[in-house]
Amino acid sequence: MEVIAMASDHAGVGLKSQLKEYLAERGYDILDFGTNSEDSCDYPDFAHPAAEAVENGTANFGVAMCGTGNGIQMTLNKHQGIRAALCWKPEIAELAKQHNNANFLVMPARFVNYDEALAILDAYLDAQYEGGRHQRRIDKIPVK
């Protein structure tokens, strides 16, 4: 069974809770790194442990959200082993997996509703990495 690391800030906690239930129904195990409250908080406090779980293999991939998705994505991408893609349309999520082998799906919780988020999530989950010419590009991402 695949394990998903999840993280959000206060702006994304509601959507994260809904998506967490949906993912459990689809048979995924969830590692929820927080937050679990709508009280104002700092997204790096939750993004860093979630990123570490994906980097060290505790989780297969991650799903994260904050108000715009930008802050949590920037934080996740500070980790050398993370390729977090900010997606607000299903087509972007599909291409992020197919071409970039994104291992974190990030959504802007204040700009997508639940139905849109489900479509984005499904597109990401159902897509497969294509490899080939894309791998050469991915190999050039980490700073050495």
PDB file of N, CA, C and O in Angstrom, residues 26-81:
ATOM      1  N   ARG A  26      -9.653   5.541  -1.203  1.00  0.00           N
ATOM      2  CA  ARG A  26      -8.962   4.966  -2.374  1.00  0.00           C
ATOM      3  C   ARG A  26      -7.898   3.951  -1.959  1.00  0.00           C
ATOM      4  O   ARG A  26      -7.239   3.379  -2.814  1.00  0.00           O
ATOM      5  N   GLY A  27      -7.698   3.781  -0.662  1.00  0.00           N
ATOM      6  CA  GLY A  27      -6.794   2.749  -0.186  1.00  0.00           C
ATOM      7  C   GLY A  27      -5.392   3.195   0.169  1.00  0.00           C
ATOM      8  O   GLY A  27      -4.513   2.363   0.390  1.00  0.00           O
ATOM      9  N   TYR A  28      -5.168   4.486   0.265  1.00  0.00           N
ATOM     10  CA  TYR A  28      -3.847   4.999   0.636  1.00  0.00           C
ATOM     11  C   TYR A  28      -3.734   5.113   2.153  1.00  0.00           C
ATOM     12  O   TYR A  28      -4.710   5.411   2.836  1.00  0.00           O
ATOM     13  N   ASP A  29      -2.518   4.911   2.658  1.00  0.00           N
ATOM     14  CA  ASP A  29      -2.207   5.241   4.046  1.00  0.00           C
ATOM     15  C   ASP A  29      -1.754   6.690   4.074  1.00  0.00           C
ATOM     16  O   ASP A  29      -1.031   7.134   3.179  1.00  0.00           O
ATOM     17  N   ILE A  30      -2.158   7.426   5.093  1.00  0.00           N
ATOM     18  CA  ILE A  30      -1.846   8.852   5.185  1.00  0.00           C
ATOM     19  C   ILE A  30      -0.970   9.125   6.401  1.00  0.00           C
ATOM     20  O   ILE A  30      -1.265   8.679   7.508  1.00  0.00           O
ATOM     21  N   LEU A  31       0.103   9.871   6.180  1.00  0.00           N
ATOM     22  CA  LEU A  31       0.891  10.449   7.265  1.00  0.00           C
ATOM     23  C   LEU A  31       0.568  11.938   7.255  1.00  0.00           C
ATOM     24  O   LEU A  31       0.975  12.650   6.337  1.00  0.00           O
ATOM     25  N   ASP A  32      -0.166  12.395   8.234  1.00  0.00           N
ATOM     26  CA  ASP A  32      -0.604  13.788   8.290  1.00  0.00           C
ATOM     27  C   ASP A  32       0.347  14.565   9.195  1.00  0.00           C
ATOM     28  O   ASP A  32       0.387  14.350  10.402  1.00  0.00           O
ATOM     29  N   PHE A  33       1.107  15.463   8.598  1.00  0.00           N
ATOM     30  CA  PHE A  33       2.085  16.252   9.341  1.00  0.00           C
ATOM     31  C   PHE A  33       1.513  17.570   9.859  1.00  0.00           C
ATOM     32  O   PHE A  33       2.235  18.368  10.420  1.00  0.00           O
ATOM     33  N   GLY A  34       0.206  17.783   9.667  1.00  0.00           N
ATOM     34  CA  GLY A  34      -0.435  18.977  10.200  1.00  0.00           C
ATOM     35  C   GLY A  34      -0.541  20.068   9.156  1.00  0.00           C
ATOM     36  O   GLY A  34      -0.134  19.893   8.022  1.00  0.00           O
ATOM     37  N   THR A  35      -1.118  21.089   9.547  1.00  0.00           N
ATOM     38  CA  THR A  35      -1.744  21.423  10.804  1.00  0.00           C
ATOM     39  C   THR A  35      -3.125  20.791  10.861  1.00  0.00           C
ATOM     40  O   THR A  35      -3.644  20.335   9.838  1.00  0.00           O
ATOM     41  N   ASN A  36      -3.695  20.805  12.040  1.00  0.00           N
ATOM     42  CA  ASN A  36      -5.031  20.253  12.214  1.00  0.00           C
ATOM     43  C   ASN A  36      -5.965  21.289  12.821  1.00  0.00           C
ATOM     44  O   ASN A  36      -6.939  20.937  13.476  1.00  0.00           O
ATOM     45  N   SER A  37      -5.661  22.552  12.566  1.00  0.00           N
ATOM     46  CA  SER A  37      -6.423  23.648  13.146  1.00  0.00           C
ATOM     47  C   SER A  37      -6.473  24.814  12.162  1.00  0.00           C
ATOM     48  O   SER A  37      -5.572  24.970  11.338  1.00  0.00           O
ATOM     49  N   GLU A  38      -7.506  25.632  12.292  1.00  0.00           N
ATOM     50  CA  GLU A  38      -7.586  26.850  11.478  1.00  0.00           C
ATOM     51  C   GLU A  38      -6.893  28.032  12.153  1.00  0.00           C
ATOM     52  O   GLU A  38      -6.913  29.143  11.622  1.00  0.00           O
ATOM     53  N   ASP A  39      -6.252  27.800  13.291  1.00  0.00           N
ATOM     54  CA  ASP A  39      -5.477  28.847  13.944  1.00  0.00           C
ATOM     55  C   ASP A  39      -4.256  29.178  13.087  1.00  0.00           C
ATOM     56  O   ASP A  39      -3.614  28.281  12.531  1.00  0.00           O
ATOM     57  N   SER A  40      -3.940  30.450  12.985  1.00  0.00           N
ATOM     58  CA  SER A  40      -2.808  30.880  12.179  1.00  0.00           C
ATOM     59  C   SER A  40      -1.542  30.118  12.572  1.00  0.00           C
ATOM     60  O   SER A  40      -1.255  29.928  13.750  1.00  0.00           O
ATOM     61  N   CYS A  41      -0.805  29.672  11.546  1.00  0.00           N
ATOM     62  CA  CYS A  41       0.420  28.911  11.791  1.00  0.00           C
ATOM     63  C   CYS A  41       1.378  29.136  10.624  1.00  0.00           C
ATOM     64  O   CYS A  41       1.058  29.834   9.667  1.00  0.00           O
ATOM     65  N   ASP A  42       2.534  28.519  10.699  1.00  0.00           N
ATOM     66  CA  ASP A  42       3.584  28.692   9.693  1.00  0.00           C
ATOM     67  C   ASP A  42       3.769  27.412   8.890  1.00  0.00           C
ATOM     68  O   ASP A  42       4.166  26.372   9.445  1.00  0.00           O
ATOM     69  N   TYR A  43       3.505  27.464   7.589  1.00  0.00           N
ATOM     70  CA  TYR A  43       3.557  26.275   6.738  1.00  0.00           C
ATOM     71  C   TYR A  43       4.896  25.537   6.757  1.00  0.00           C
ATOM     72  O   TYR A  43       4.912  24.315   6.637  1.00  0.00           O
ATOM     73  N   PRO A  44       6.058  26.212   6.933  1.00  0.00           N
ATOM     74  CA  PRO A  44       7.302  25.434   6.960  1.00  0.00           C
ATOM     75  C   PRO A  44       7.349  24.403   8.092  1.00  0.00           C
ATOM     76  O   PRO A  44       8.001  23.362   7.948  1.00  0.00           O
ATOM     77  N   ASP A  45       6.654  24.679   9.191  1.00  0.00           N
ATOM     78  CA  ASP A  45       6.658  23.740  10.312  1.00  0.00           C
ATOM     79  C   ASP A  45       6.071  22.388   9.924  1.00  0.00           C
ATOM     80  O   ASP A  45       6.382  21.369  10.546  1.00  0.00           O
ATOM     81  N   PHE A  46       5.243  22.349   8.906  1.00  0.00           N
ATOM     82  CA  PHE A  46       4.580  21.121   8.473  1.00  0.00           C
ATOM     83  C   PHE A  46       5.174  20.598   7.168  1.00  0.00           C
ATOM     84  O   PHE A  46       5.223  19.385   6.939  1.00  0.00           O
ATOM     85  N   ALA A  47       5.635  21.516   6.321  1.00  0.00           N
ATOM     86  CA  ALA A  47       6.197  21.125   5.024  1.00  0.00           C
ATOM     87  C   ALA A  47       7.522  20.387   5.185  1.00  0.00           C
ATOM     88  O   ALA A  47       7.755  19.373   4.507  1.00  0.00           O
ATOM     89  N   HIS A  48       8.398  20.869   6.048  1.00  0.00           N
ATOM     90  CA  HIS A  48       9.711  20.227   6.192  1.00  0.00           C
ATOM     91  C   HIS A  48       9.607  18.772   6.646  1.00  0.00           C
ATOM     92  O   HIS A  48      10.211  17.889   6.012  1.00  0.00           O
ATOM     93  N   PRO A  49       8.841  18.452   7.690  1.00  0.00           N
ATOM     94  CA  PRO A  49       8.735  17.032   8.063  1.00  0.00           C
ATOM     95  C   PRO A  49       8.080  16.171   6.977  1.00  0.00           C
ATOM     96  O   PRO A  49       8.473  15.016   6.776  1.00  0.00           O
ATOM     97  N   ALA A  50       7.119  16.721   6.257  1.00  0.00           N
ATOM     98  CA  ALA A  50       6.481  15.969   5.169  1.00  0.00           C
ATOM     99  C   ALA A  50       7.496  15.699   4.052  1.00  0.00           C
ATOM    100  O   ALA A  50       7.556  14.583   3.513  1.00  0.00           O
ATOM    101  N   ALA A  51       8.288  16.704   3.706  1.00  0.00           N
ATOM    102  CA  ALA A  51       9.319  16.533   2.674  1.00  0.00           C
ATOM    103  C   ALA A  51      10.335  15.480   3.103  1.00  0.00           C
ATOM    104  O   ALA A  51      10.743  14.630   2.296  1.00  0.00           O
ATOM    105  N   GLU A  52      10.737  15.510   4.356  1.00  0.00           N
ATOM    106  CA  GLU A  52      11.701  14.534   4.859  1.00  0.00           C
ATOM    107  C   GLU A  52      11.141  13.122   4.772  1.00  0.00           C
ATOM    108  O   GLU A  52      11.877  12.169   4.463  1.00  0.00           O
ATOM    109  N   ALA A  53       9.842  12.959   5.007  1.00  0.00           N
ATOM    110  CA  ALA A  53       9.226  11.637   4.920  1.00  0.00           C
ATOM    111  C   ALA A  53       9.291  11.093   3.497  1.00  0.00           C
ATOM    112  O   ALA A  53       9.512   9.896   3.292  1.00  0.00           O
ATOM    113  N   VAL A  54       9.113  11.953   2.502  1.00  0.00           N
ATOM    114  CA  VAL A  54       9.213  11.511   1.112  1.00  0.00           C
ATOM    115  C   VAL A  54      10.677  11.246   0.758  1.00  0.00           C
ATOM    116  O   VAL A  54      11.002  10.229   0.139  1.00  0.00           O
ATOM    117  N   GLU A  55      11.564  12.137   1.180  1.00  0.00           N
ATOM    118  CA  GLU A  55      12.988  11.951   0.873  1.00  0.00           C
ATOM    119  C   GLU A  55      13.544  10.657   1.461  1.00  0.00           C
ATOM    120  O   GLU A  55      14.333   9.977   0.820  1.00  0.00           O
ATOM    121  N   ASN A  56      13.144  10.319   2.680  1.00  0.00           N
ATOM    122  CA  ASN A  56      13.719   9.132   3.321  1.00  0.00           C
ATOM    123  C   ASN A  56      12.943   7.853   3.040  1.00  0.00           C
ATOM    124  O   ASN A  56      13.293   6.790   3.544  1.00  0.00           O
ATOM    125  N   GLY A  57      11.879   7.943   2.242  1.00  0.00           N
ATOM    126  CA  GLY A  57      11.143   6.759   1.838  1.00  0.00           C
ATOM    127  C   GLY A  57      10.052   6.311   2.789  1.00  0.00           C
ATOM    128  O   GLY A  57       9.402   5.292   2.549  1.00  0.00           O
ATOM    129  N   THR A  58       9.805   7.064   3.853  1.00  0.00           N
ATOM    130  CA  THR A  58       8.701   6.743   4.754  1.00  0.00           C
ATOM    131  C   THR A  58       7.369   6.894   4.036  1.00  0.00           C
ATOM    132  O   THR A  58       6.426   6.163   4.302  1.00  0.00           O
ATOM    133  N   ALA A  59       7.304   7.859   3.119  1.00  0.00           N
ATOM    134  CA  ALA A  59       6.118   8.085   2.279  1.00  0.00           C
ATOM    135  C   ALA A  59       6.536   7.970   0.821  1.00  0.00           C
ATOM    136  O   ALA A  59       7.669   8.306   0.464  1.00  0.00           O
ATOM    137  N   ASN A  60       5.622   7.510  -0.022  1.00  0.00           N
ATOM    138  CA  ASN A  60       5.906   7.375  -1.447  1.00  0.00           C
ATOM    139  C   ASN A  60       5.879   8.711  -2.174  1.00  0.00           C
ATOM    140  O   ASN A  60       6.643   8.940  -3.108  1.00  0.00           O
ATOM    141  N   PHE A  61       4.964   9.596  -1.760  1.00  0.00           N
ATOM    142  CA  PHE A  61       4.838  10.925  -2.346  1.00  0.00           C
ATOM    143  C   PHE A  61       4.018  11.774  -1.387  1.00  0.00           C
ATOM    144  O   PHE A  61       3.602  11.300  -0.333  1.00  0.00           O
ATOM    145  N   GLY A  62       3.808  13.036  -1.756  1.00  0.00           N
ATOM    146  CA  GLY A  62       3.089  13.926  -0.854  1.00  0.00           C
ATOM    147  C   GLY A  62       2.045  14.775  -1.545  1.00  0.00           C
ATOM    148  O   GLY A  62       2.074  14.973  -2.768  1.00  0.00           O
ATOM    149  N   VAL A  63       1.127  15.272  -0.724  1.00  0.00           N
ATOM    150  CA  VAL A  63       0.090  16.213  -1.146  1.00  0.00           C
ATOM    151  C   VAL A  63       0.076  17.325  -0.099  1.00  0.00           C
ATOM    152  O   VAL A  63       0.000  17.043   1.101  1.00  0.00           O
ATOM    153  N   ALA A  64       0.166  18.567  -0.557  1.00  0.00           N
ATOM    154  CA  ALA A  64       0.222  19.688   0.374  1.00  0.00           C
ATOM    155  C   ALA A  64      -0.573  20.860  -0.160  1.00  0.00           C
ATOM    156  O   ALA A  64      -0.832  20.955  -1.366  1.00  0.00           O
ATOM    157  N   MET A  65      -0.970  21.744   0.751  1.00  0.00           N
ATOM    158  CA  MET A  65      -1.704  22.927   0.342  1.00  0.00           C
ATOM    159  C   MET A  65      -1.555  24.040   1.375  1.00  0.00           C
ATOM    160  O   MET A  65      -1.368  23.776   2.556  1.00  0.00           O
ATOM    161  N   CYS A  66      -1.597  25.248   0.873  1.00  0.00           N
ATOM    162  CA  CYS A  66      -1.724  26.440   1.709  1.00  0.00           C
ATOM    163  C   CYS A  66      -2.621  27.384   0.915  1.00  0.00           C
ATOM    164  O   CYS A  66      -3.174  26.988  -0.106  1.00  0.00           O
ATOM    165  N   GLY A  67      -2.775  28.595   1.355  1.00  0.00           N
ATOM    166  CA  GLY A  67      -3.715  29.511   0.705  1.00  0.00           C
ATOM    167  C   GLY A  67      -3.504  29.624  -0.796  1.00  0.00           C
ATOM    168  O   GLY A  67      -4.404  29.357  -1.585  1.00  0.00           O
ATOM    169  N   THR A  68      -2.306  30.009  -1.211  1.00  0.00           N
ATOM    170  CA  THR A  68      -1.996  30.128  -2.637  1.00  0.00           C
ATOM    171  C   THR A  68      -1.236  28.921  -3.161  1.00  0.00           C
ATOM    172  O   THR A  68      -1.107  28.767  -4.373  1.00  0.00           O
ATOM    173  N   GLY A  69      -0.708  28.121  -2.271  1.00  0.00           N
ATOM    174  CA  GLY A  69       0.142  27.000  -2.652  1.00  0.00           C
ATOM    175  C   GLY A  69       1.594  27.399  -2.818  1.00  0.00           C
ATOM    176  O   GLY A  69       2.481  26.553  -2.793  1.00  0.00           O
ATOM    177  N   ASN A  70       1.849  28.688  -2.967  1.00  0.00           N
ATOM    178  CA  ASN A  70       3.214  29.137  -3.227  1.00  0.00           C
ATOM    179  C   ASN A  70       4.160  28.904  -2.055  1.00  0.00           C
ATOM    180  O   ASN A  70       5.249  28.365  -2.237  1.00  0.00           O
ATOM    181  N   GLY A  71       3.777  29.324  -0.885  1.00  0.00           N
ATOM    182  CA  GLY A  71       4.679  29.218   0.265  1.00  0.00           C
ATOM    183  C   GLY A  71       5.065  27.791   0.587  1.00  0.00           C
ATOM    184  O   GLY A  71       6.247  27.480   0.783  1.00  0.00           O
ATOM    185  N   ILE A  72       4.074  26.913   0.621  1.00  0.00           N
ATOM    186  CA  ILE A  72       4.376  25.530   0.974  1.00  0.00           C
ATOM    187  C   ILE A  72       5.177  24.857  -0.142  1.00  0.00           C
ATOM    188  O   ILE A  72       6.074  24.064   0.123  1.00  0.00           O
ATOM    189  N   GLN A  73       4.908  25.209  -1.392  1.00  0.00           N
ATOM    190  CA  GLN A  73       5.685  24.656  -2.502  1.00  0.00           C
ATOM    191  C   GLN A  73       7.137  25.119  -2.436  1.00  0.00           C
ATOM    192  O   GLN A  73       8.056  24.325  -2.628  1.00  0.00           O
ATOM    193  N   MET A  74       7.350  26.390  -2.164  1.00  0.00           N
ATOM    194  CA  MET A  74       8.719  26.907  -2.058  1.00  0.00           C
ATOM    195  C   MET A  74       9.490  26.188  -0.960  1.00  0.00           C
ATOM    196  O   MET A  74      10.659  25.839  -1.130  1.00  0.00           O
ATOM    197  N   THR A  75       8.817  25.968   0.159  1.00  0.00           N
ATOM    198  CA  THR A  75       9.460  25.278   1.278  1.00  0.00           C
ATOM    199  C   THR A  75       9.799  23.842   0.900  1.00  0.00           C
ATOM    200  O   THR A  75      10.917  23.374   1.144  1.00  0.00           O
ATOM    201  N   LEU A  76       8.857  23.129   0.337  1.00  0.00           N
ATOM    202  CA  LEU A  76       9.097  21.740  -0.062  1.00  0.00           C
ATOM    203  C   LEU A  76      10.265  21.644  -1.040  1.00  0.00           C
ATOM    204  O   LEU A  76      11.110  20.745  -0.930  1.00  0.00           O
ATOM    205  N   ASN A  77      10.324  22.562  -1.983  1.00  0.00           N
ATOM    206  CA  ASN A  77      11.360  22.500  -3.011  1.00  0.00           C
ATOM    207  C   ASN A  77      12.744  22.897  -2.522  1.00  0.00           C
ATOM    208  O   ASN A  77      13.717  22.774  -3.272  1.00  0.00           O
ATOM    209  N   LYS A  78      12.884  23.321  -1.279  1.00  0.00           N
ATOM    210  CA  LYS A  78      14.212  23.543  -0.701  1.00  0.00           C
ATOM    211  C   LYS A  78      14.916  22.214  -0.445  1.00  0.00           C
ATOM    212  O   LYS A  78      16.135  22.171  -0.307  1.00  0.00           O
ATOM    213  N   HIS A  79      14.156  21.140  -0.406  1.00  0.00           N
ATOM    214  CA  HIS A  79      14.722  19.810  -0.194  1.00  0.00           C
ATOM    215  C   HIS A  79      15.206  19.252  -1.532  1.00  0.00           C
ATOM    216  O   HIS A  79      14.456  19.239  -2.509  1.00  0.00           O
ATOM    217  N   GLN A  80      16.437  18.781  -1.569  1.00  0.00           N
ATOM    218  CA  GLN A  80      17.040  18.313  -2.814  1.00  0.00           C
ATOM    219  C   GLN A  80      16.270  17.157  -3.456  1.00  0.00           C
ATOM    220  O   GLN A  80      16.242  17.030  -4.670  1.00  0.00           O
ATOM    221  N   GLY A  81      15.621  16.317  -2.649  1.00  0.00           N
ATOM    222  CA  GLY A  81      14.924  15.163  -3.192  1.00  0.00           C
ATOM    223  C   GLY A  81      13.464  15.399  -3.521  1.00  0.00           C
ATOM    224  O   GLY A  81      12.745  14.463  -3.860  1.00  0.00           O
TER     225      GLY A  81
END
